[in-house]
mmCIF file of C-alpha atoms and ligand atoms in Angstrom:
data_model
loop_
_atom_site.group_PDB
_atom_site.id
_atom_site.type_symbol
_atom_site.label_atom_id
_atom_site.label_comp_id
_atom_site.label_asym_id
_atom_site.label_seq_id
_atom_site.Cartn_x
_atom_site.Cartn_y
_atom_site.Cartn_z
ATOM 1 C CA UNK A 1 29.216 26.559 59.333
ATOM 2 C CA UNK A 2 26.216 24.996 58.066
ATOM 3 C CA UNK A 3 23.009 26.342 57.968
ATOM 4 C CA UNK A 4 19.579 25.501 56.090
ATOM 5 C CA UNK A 5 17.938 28.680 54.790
ATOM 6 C CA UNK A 6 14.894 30.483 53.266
ATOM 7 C CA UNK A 7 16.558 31.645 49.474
ATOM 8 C CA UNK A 8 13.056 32.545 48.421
ATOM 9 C CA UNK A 9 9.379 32.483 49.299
ATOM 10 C CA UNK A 10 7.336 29.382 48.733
ATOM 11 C CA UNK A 11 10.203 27.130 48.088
ATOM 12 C CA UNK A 12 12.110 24.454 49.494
ATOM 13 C CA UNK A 13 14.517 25.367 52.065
ATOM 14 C CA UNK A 14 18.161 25.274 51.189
ATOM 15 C CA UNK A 15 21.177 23.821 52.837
ATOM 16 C CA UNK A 16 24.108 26.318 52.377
ATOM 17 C CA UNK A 17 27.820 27.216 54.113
ATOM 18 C CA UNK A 18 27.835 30.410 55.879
ATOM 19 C CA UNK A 19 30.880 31.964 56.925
ATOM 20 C CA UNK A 20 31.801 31.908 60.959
ATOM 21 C CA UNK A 21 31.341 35.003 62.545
ATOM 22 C CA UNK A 22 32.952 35.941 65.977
ATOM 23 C CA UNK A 23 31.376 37.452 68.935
ATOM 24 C CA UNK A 24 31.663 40.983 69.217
ATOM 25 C CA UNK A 25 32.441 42.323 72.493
ATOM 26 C CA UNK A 26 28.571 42.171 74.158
ATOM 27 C CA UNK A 27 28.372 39.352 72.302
ATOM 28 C CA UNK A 28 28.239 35.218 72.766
ATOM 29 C CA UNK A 29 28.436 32.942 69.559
ATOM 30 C CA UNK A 30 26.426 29.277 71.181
ATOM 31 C CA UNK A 31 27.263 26.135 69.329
ATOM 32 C CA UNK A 32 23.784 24.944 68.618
ATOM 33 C CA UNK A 33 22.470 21.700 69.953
ATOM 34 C CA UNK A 34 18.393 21.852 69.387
ATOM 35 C CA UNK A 35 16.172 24.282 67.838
ATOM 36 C CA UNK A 36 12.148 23.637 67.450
ATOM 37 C CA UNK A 37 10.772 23.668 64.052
ATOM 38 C CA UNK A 38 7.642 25.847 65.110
ATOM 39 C CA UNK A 39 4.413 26.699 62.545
ATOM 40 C CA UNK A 40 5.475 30.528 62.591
ATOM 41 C CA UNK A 41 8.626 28.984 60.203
ATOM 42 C CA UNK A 42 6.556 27.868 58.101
ATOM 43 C CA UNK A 43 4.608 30.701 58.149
ATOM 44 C CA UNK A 44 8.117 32.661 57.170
ATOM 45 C CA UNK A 45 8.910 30.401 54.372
ATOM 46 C CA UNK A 46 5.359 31.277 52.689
ATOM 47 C CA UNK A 47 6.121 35.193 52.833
ATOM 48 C CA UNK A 48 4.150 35.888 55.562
ATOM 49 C CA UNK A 49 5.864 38.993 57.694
ATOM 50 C CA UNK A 50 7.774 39.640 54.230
ATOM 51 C CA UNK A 51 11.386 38.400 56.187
ATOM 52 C CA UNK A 52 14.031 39.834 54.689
ATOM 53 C CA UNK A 53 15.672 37.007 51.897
ATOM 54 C CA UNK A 54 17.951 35.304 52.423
ATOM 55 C CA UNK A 55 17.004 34.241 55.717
ATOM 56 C CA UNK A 56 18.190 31.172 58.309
ATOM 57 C CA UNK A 57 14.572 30.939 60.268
ATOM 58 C CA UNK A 58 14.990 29.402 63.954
ATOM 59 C CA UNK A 59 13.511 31.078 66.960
ATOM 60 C CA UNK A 60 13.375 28.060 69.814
ATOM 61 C CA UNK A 61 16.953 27.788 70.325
ATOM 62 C CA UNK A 62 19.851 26.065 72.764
ATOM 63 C CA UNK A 63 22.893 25.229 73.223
ATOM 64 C CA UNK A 64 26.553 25.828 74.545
ATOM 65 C CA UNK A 65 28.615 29.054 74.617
ATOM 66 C CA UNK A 66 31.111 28.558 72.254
ATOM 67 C CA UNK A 67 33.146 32.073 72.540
ATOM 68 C CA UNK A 68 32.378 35.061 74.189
ATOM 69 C CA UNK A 69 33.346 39.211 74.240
ATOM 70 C CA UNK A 70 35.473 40.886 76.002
ATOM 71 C CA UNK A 71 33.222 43.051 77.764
ATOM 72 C CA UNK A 72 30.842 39.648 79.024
ATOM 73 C CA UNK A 73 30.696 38.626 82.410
ATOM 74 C CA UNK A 74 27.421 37.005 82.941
ATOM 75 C CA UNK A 75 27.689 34.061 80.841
ATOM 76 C CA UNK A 76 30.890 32.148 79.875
ATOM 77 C CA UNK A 77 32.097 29.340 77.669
ATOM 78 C CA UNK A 78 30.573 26.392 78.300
ATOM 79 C CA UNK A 79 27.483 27.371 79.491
ATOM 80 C CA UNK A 80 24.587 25.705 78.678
ATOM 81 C CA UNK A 81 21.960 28.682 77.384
ATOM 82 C CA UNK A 82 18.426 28.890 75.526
ATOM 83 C CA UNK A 83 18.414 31.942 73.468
ATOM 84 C CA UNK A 84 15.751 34.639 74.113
ATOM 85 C CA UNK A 85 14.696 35.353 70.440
ATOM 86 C CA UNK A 86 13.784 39.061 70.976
ATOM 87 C CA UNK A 87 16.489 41.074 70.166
ATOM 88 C CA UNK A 88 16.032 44.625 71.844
ATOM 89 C CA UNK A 89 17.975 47.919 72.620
ATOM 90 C CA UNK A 90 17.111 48.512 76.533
ATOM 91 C CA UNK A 91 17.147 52.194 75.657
ATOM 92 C CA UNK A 92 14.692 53.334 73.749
ATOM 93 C CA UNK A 93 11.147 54.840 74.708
ATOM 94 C CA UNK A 94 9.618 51.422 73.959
ATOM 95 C CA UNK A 95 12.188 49.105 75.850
ATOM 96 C CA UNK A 96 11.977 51.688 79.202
ATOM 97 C CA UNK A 97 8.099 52.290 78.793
ATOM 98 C CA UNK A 98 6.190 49.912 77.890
ATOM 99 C CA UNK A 99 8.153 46.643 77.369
ATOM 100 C CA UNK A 100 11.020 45.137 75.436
ATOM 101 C CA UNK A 101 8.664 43.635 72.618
ATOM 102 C CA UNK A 102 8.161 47.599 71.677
ATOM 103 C CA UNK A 103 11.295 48.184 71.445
ATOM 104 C CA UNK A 104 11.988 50.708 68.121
ATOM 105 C CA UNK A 105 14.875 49.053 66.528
ATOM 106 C CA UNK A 106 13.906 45.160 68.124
ATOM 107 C CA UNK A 107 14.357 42.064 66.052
ATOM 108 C CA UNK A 108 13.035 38.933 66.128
ATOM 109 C CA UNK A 109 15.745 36.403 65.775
ATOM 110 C CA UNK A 110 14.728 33.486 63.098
ATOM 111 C CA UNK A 111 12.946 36.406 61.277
ATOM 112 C CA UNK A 112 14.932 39.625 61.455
ATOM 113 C CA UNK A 113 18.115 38.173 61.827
ATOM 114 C CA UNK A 114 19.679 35.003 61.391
ATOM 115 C CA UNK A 115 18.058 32.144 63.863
ATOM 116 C CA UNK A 116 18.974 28.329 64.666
ATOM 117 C CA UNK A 117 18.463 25.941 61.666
ATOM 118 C CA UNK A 118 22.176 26.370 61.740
ATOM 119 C CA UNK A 119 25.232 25.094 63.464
ATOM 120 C CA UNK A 120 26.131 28.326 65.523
ATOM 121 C CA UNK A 121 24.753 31.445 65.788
ATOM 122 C CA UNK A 122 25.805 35.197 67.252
ATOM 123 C CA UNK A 123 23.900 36.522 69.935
ATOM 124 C CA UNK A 124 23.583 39.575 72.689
ATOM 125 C CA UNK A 125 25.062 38.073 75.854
ATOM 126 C CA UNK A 126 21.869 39.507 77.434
ATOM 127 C CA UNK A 127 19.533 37.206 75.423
ATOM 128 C CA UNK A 128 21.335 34.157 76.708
ATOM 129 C CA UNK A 129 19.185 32.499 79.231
ATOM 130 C CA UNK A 130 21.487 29.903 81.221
ATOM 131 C CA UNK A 131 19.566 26.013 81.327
ATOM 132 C CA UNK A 132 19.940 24.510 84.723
ATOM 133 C CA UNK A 133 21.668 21.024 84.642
ATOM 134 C CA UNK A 134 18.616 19.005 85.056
ATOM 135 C CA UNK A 135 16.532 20.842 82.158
ATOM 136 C CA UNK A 136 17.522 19.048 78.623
ATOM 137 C CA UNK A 137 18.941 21.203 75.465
ATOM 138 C CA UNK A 138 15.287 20.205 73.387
ATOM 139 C CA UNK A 139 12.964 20.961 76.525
ATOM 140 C CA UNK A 140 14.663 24.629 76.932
ATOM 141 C CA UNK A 141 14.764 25.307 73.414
ATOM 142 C CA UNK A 142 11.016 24.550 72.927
ATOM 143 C CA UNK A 143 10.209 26.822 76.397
ATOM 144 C CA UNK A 144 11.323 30.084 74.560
ATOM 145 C CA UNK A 145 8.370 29.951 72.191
ATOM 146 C CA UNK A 146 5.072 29.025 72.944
ATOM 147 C CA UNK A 147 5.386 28.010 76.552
ATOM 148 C CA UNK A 148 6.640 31.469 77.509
ATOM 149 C CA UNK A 149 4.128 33.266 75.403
ATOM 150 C CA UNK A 150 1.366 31.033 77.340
ATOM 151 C CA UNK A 151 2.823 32.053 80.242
ATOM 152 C CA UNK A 152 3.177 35.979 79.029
ATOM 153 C CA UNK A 153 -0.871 35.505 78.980
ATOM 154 C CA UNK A 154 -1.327 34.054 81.839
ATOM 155 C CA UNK A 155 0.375 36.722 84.042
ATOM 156 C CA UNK A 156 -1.017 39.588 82.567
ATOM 157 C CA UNK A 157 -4.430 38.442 83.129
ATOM 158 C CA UNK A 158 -3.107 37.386 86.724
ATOM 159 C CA UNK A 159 -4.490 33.791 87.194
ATOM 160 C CA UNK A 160 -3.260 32.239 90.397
ATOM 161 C CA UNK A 161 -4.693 29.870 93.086
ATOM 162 C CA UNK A 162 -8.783 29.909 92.785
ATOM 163 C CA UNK A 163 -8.838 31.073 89.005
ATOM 164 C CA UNK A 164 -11.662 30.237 87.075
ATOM 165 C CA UNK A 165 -9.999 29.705 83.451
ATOM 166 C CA UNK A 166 -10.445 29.099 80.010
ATOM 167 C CA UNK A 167 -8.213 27.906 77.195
ATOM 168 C CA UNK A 168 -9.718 28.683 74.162
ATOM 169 C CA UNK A 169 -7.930 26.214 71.594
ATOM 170 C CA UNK A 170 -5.836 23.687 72.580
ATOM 171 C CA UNK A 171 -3.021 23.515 70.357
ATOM 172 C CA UNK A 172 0.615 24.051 71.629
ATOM 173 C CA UNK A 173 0.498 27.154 73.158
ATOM 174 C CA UNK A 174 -3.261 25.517 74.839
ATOM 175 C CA UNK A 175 -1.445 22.779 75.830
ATOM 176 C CA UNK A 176 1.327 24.977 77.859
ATOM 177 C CA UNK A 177 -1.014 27.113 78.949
ATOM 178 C CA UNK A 178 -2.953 24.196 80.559
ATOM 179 C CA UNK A 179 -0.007 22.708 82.680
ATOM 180 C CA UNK A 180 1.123 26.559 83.519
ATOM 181 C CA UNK A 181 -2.191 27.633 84.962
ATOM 182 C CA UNK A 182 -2.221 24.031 87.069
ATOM 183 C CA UNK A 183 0.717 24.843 88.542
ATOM 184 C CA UNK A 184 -0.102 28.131 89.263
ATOM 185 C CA UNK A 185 -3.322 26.971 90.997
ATOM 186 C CA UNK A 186 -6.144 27.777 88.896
ATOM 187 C CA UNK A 187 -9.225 26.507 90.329
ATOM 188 C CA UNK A 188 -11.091 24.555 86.970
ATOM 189 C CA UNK A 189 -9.532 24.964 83.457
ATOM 190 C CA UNK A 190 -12.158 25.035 80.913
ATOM 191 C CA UNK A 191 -11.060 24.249 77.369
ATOM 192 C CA UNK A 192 -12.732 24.957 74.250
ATOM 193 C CA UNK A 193 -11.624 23.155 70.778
ATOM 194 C CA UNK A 194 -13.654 21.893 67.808
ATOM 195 C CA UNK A 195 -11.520 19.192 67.456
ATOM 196 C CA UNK A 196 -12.662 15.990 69.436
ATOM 197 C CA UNK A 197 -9.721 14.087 70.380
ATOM 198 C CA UNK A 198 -8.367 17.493 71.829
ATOM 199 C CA UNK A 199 -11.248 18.229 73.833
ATOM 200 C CA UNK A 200 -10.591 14.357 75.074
ATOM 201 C CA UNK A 201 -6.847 15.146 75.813
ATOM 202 C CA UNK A 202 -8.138 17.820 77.605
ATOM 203 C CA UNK A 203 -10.586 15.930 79.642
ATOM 204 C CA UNK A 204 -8.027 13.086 80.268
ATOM 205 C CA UNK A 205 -5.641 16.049 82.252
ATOM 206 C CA UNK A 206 -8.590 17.382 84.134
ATOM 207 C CA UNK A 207 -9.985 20.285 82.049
ATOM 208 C CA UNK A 208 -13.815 20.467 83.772
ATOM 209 C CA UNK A 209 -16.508 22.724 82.557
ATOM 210 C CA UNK A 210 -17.615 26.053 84.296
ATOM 211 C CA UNK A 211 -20.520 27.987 83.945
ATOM 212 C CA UNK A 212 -18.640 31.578 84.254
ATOM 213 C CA UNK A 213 -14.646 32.011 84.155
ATOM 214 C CA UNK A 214 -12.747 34.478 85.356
ATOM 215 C CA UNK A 215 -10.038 34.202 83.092
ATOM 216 C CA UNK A 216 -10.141 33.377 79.275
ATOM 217 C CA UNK A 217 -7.240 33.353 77.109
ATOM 218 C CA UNK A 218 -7.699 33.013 73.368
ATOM 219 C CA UNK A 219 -5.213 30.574 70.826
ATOM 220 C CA UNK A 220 -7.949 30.299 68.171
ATOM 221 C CA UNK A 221 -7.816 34.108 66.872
ATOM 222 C CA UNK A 222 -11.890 33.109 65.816
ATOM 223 C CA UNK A 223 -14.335 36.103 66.779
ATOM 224 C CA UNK A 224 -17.500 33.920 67.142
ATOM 225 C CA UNK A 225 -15.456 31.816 69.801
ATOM 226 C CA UNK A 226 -13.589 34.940 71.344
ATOM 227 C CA UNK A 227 -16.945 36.757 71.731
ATOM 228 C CA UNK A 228 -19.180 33.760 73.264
ATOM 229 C CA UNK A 229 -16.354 33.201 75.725
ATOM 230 C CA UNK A 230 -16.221 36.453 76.291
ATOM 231 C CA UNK A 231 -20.047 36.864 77.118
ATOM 232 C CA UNK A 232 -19.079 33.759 80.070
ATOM 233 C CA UNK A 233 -16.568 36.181 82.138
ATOM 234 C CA UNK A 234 -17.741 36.935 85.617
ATOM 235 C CA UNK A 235 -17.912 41.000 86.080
ATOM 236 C CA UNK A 236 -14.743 42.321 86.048
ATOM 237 C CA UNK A 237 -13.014 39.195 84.148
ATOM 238 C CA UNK A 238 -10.547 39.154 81.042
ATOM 239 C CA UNK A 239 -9.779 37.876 77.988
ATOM 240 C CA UNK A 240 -6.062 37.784 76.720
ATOM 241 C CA UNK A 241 -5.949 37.862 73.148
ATOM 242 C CA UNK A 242 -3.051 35.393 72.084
ATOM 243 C CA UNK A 243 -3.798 34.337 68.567
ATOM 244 C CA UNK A 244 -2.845 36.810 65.827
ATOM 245 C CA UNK A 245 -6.402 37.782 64.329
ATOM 246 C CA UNK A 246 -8.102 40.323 61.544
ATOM 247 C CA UNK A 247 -11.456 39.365 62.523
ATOM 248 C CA UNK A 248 -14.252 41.578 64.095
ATOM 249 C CA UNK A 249 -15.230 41.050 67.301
ATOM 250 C CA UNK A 250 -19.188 41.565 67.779
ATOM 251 C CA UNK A 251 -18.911 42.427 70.727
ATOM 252 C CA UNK A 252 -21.685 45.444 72.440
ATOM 253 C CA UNK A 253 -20.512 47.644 74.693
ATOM 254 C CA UNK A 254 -22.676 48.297 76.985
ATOM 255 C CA UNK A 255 -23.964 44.447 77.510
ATOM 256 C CA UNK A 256 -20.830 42.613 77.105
ATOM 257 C CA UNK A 257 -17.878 45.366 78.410
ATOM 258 C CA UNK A 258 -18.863 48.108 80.598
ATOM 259 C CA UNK A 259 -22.115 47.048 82.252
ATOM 260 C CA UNK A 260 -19.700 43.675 83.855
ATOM 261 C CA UNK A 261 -16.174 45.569 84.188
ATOM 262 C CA UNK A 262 -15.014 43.161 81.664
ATOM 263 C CA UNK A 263 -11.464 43.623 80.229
ATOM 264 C CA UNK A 264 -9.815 42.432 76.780
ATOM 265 C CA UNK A 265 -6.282 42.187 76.826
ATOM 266 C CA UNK A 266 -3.585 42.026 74.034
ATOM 267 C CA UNK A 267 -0.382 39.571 74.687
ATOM 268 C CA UNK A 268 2.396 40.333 72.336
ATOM 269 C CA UNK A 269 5.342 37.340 72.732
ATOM 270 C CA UNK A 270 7.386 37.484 76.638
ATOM 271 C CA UNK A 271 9.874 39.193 78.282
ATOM 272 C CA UNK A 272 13.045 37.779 79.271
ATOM 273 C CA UNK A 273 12.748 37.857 82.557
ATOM 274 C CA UNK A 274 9.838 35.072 82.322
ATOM 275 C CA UNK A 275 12.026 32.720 80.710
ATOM 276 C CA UNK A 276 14.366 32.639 84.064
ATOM 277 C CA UNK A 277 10.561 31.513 85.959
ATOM 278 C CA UNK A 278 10.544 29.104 83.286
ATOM 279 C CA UNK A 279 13.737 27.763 83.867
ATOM 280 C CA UNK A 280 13.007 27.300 87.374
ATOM 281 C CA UNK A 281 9.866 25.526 86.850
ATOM 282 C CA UNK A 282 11.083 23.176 84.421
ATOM 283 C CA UNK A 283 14.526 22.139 87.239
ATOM 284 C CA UNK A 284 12.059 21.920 90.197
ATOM 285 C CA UNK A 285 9.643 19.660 87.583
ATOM 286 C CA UNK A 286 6.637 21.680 87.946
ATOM 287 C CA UNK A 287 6.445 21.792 84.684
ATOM 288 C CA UNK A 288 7.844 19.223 81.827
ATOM 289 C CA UNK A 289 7.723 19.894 78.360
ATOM 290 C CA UNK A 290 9.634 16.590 76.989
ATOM 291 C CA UNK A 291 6.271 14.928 76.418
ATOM 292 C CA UNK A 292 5.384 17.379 74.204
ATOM 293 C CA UNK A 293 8.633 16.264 72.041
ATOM 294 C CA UNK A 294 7.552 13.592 69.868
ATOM 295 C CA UNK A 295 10.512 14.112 66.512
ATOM 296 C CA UNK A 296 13.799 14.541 66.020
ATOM 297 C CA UNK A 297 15.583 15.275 62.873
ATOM 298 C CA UNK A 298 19.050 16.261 62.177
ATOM 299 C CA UNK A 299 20.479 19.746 60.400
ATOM 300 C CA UNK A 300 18.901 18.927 56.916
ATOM 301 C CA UNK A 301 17.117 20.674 54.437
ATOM 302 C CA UNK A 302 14.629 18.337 52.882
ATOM 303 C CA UNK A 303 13.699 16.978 56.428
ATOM 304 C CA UNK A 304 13.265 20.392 57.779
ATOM 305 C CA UNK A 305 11.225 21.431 54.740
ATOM 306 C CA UNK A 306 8.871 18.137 55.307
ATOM 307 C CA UNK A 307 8.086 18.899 58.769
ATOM 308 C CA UNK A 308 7.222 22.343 57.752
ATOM 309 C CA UNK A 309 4.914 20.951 55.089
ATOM 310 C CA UNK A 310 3.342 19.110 57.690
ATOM 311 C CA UNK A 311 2.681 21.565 60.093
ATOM 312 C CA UNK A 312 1.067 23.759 56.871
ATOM 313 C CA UNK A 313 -1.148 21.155 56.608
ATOM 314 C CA UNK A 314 -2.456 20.868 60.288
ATOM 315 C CA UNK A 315 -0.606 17.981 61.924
ATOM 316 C CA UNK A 316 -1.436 15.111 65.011
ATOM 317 C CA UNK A 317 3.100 15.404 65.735
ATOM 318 C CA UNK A 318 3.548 17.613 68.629
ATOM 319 C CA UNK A 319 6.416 19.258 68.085
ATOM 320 C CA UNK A 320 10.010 18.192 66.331
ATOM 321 C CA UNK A 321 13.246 19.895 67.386
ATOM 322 C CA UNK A 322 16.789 19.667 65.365
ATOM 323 C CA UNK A 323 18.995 18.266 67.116
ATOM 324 C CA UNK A 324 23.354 17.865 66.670
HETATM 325 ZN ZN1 ZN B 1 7.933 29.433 67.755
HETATM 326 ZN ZN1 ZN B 2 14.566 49.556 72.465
#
């Protein structure tokens, strides 16, 4: 099979023939039909999270069940499925505990293992999430990164009908987070962004501004703008911490935390069981991530590689999926 792979860090990607594995017998092998290009690629390209070389990166993956084990019953050939891109043991202290991103041996597929800039890939039958018939192949595949992380955030910090939010940064996983907290009946969405056509995007779907939020949920991973939103929770509101960060927060204790019952929250990727409410959102239309689609290109290396370029530079394209 083809595939279009990371040989080394800070180079051009590299269009290769890989051998075709078979499923084992918990496993499904999906015939690839669209996988999002997303920044964190081109973050893996550059050497950041030192992936293992050589690497196929792809994390936003669907497609069709090709074969599948002996010992799988839930999915079968033919199935449309996304692919969940955690890859976790369900037995371990961290999967039972606290969650399946804590998992002690997990993997991040398109990272730890081989992902979906390819023409098939092998998966855990469990991390096949089936795409109801009215949901496309690109729409799905895109859902399994950003929009479920967005929507990891927003349910631990609980928003629901009457919510008082804030989106700090509106970039992708703003944008999802936006349309996700509508439909779940936030009250006013407040969104923060330096950028001025984004604030007017914003605007132009109804973001309003507050005086006090209950909610805020930060994309931007920058302290000053964590710690002034922060200061603009009603007592006992959070902040979800999305955006990977190194920064200090200057935050005061007393003032800003306990004296208002404040919280600050950490959101580390999904769980799979939020990608079947995603599902079901997208085939009843409450939400639709097509728009957000605005590139295709096909299973090739110097395309892939200029879209990555792009997004290293900062980029107006939404988002670009590879499609078959
Ligand atoms: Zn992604
Ligand atoms: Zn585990």
């Amino acid at each position: 099979m083809r595939a279009v792979r990371i040989h080394s860090y800070n180079a051009p990607l590299e269009a290769t023939t890989l051998p075709d594995v078979s499923p084992g017998p918990r496993e499904v092998k999906v015939s690839i039909a669209a996988c999002g290009i997303c920044h964190s690629d081109a973050h893996y390209r550059s050497g950041f999270g030192a992936t293992p070389l050589p690497r196929t990166p792809g994390h936003e993956i669907a497609g069709v069940v090709s074969e599948a084990g002996d010992e799988v019953s839930d999915v079968r050939v033919g199935d449309r499925v996304a692919i969940h891109y955690l890859v976790s043991c369900g037995v371990c202290r961290g999967c039972t505990e606290s969650g399946e991103q804590f998992c002690e041996t997990g993997e991040m597929i398109g990272k730890h293992r081989d992902g979906g800039y390819a023409d098939s890939i092998v998966i855990p039958a469990t991390n096949a999430i089936p795409i109801p018939p009215n949901v496309s192949f690109e729409a799905a595949a895109i859902m399994m990164c950003s929009t479920a992380t967005a929507y990891h955030a927003l349910r631990l910090a609980q928003v629901g009908t009457g919510t008082r939010l804030a989106i700090l940064g509106f970039g992708g996983l703003g944008v999802s987070a936006f349309h996700l907290a509508k439909f779940l009946g936030a009250a006013s969405i407040t969104v923060i962004d330096v950028i001025p056509e984004k604030l007017r995007a914003a605007e132009a779907l109804g973001a309003r501004d507050s005086d006090a939020f209950d909610v805020a949920i930060d994309f931007t991973g920058r302290a000053d703008v964590i710690a002034s939103a922060f200061r603009r929770l009603a007592p006992g509101g959070c902040l979800v911490l999305v955006a990977l960060s190194e920064e200090t927060l200057p935050l005061n204790p007393y003032r800003d935390i306990l004296g208002k019952e404040r919280r600050l929250i950490g959101c580390s990727d999904h769980l799979r069981e939020e990608l079947f409410d995603l599902m079901r959102f997208a085939a009843n239309g409450d939400i639709d991530v097509s728009p957000a689609i605005s590139r295709r290109v096909g299973l090739e290396a110097h395309a892939i590689d200029a879209v990555l370029d792009e997004l290293d530079r900062g980029t107006g394209a939404l988002r670009t999926v590879i499609e078959r």
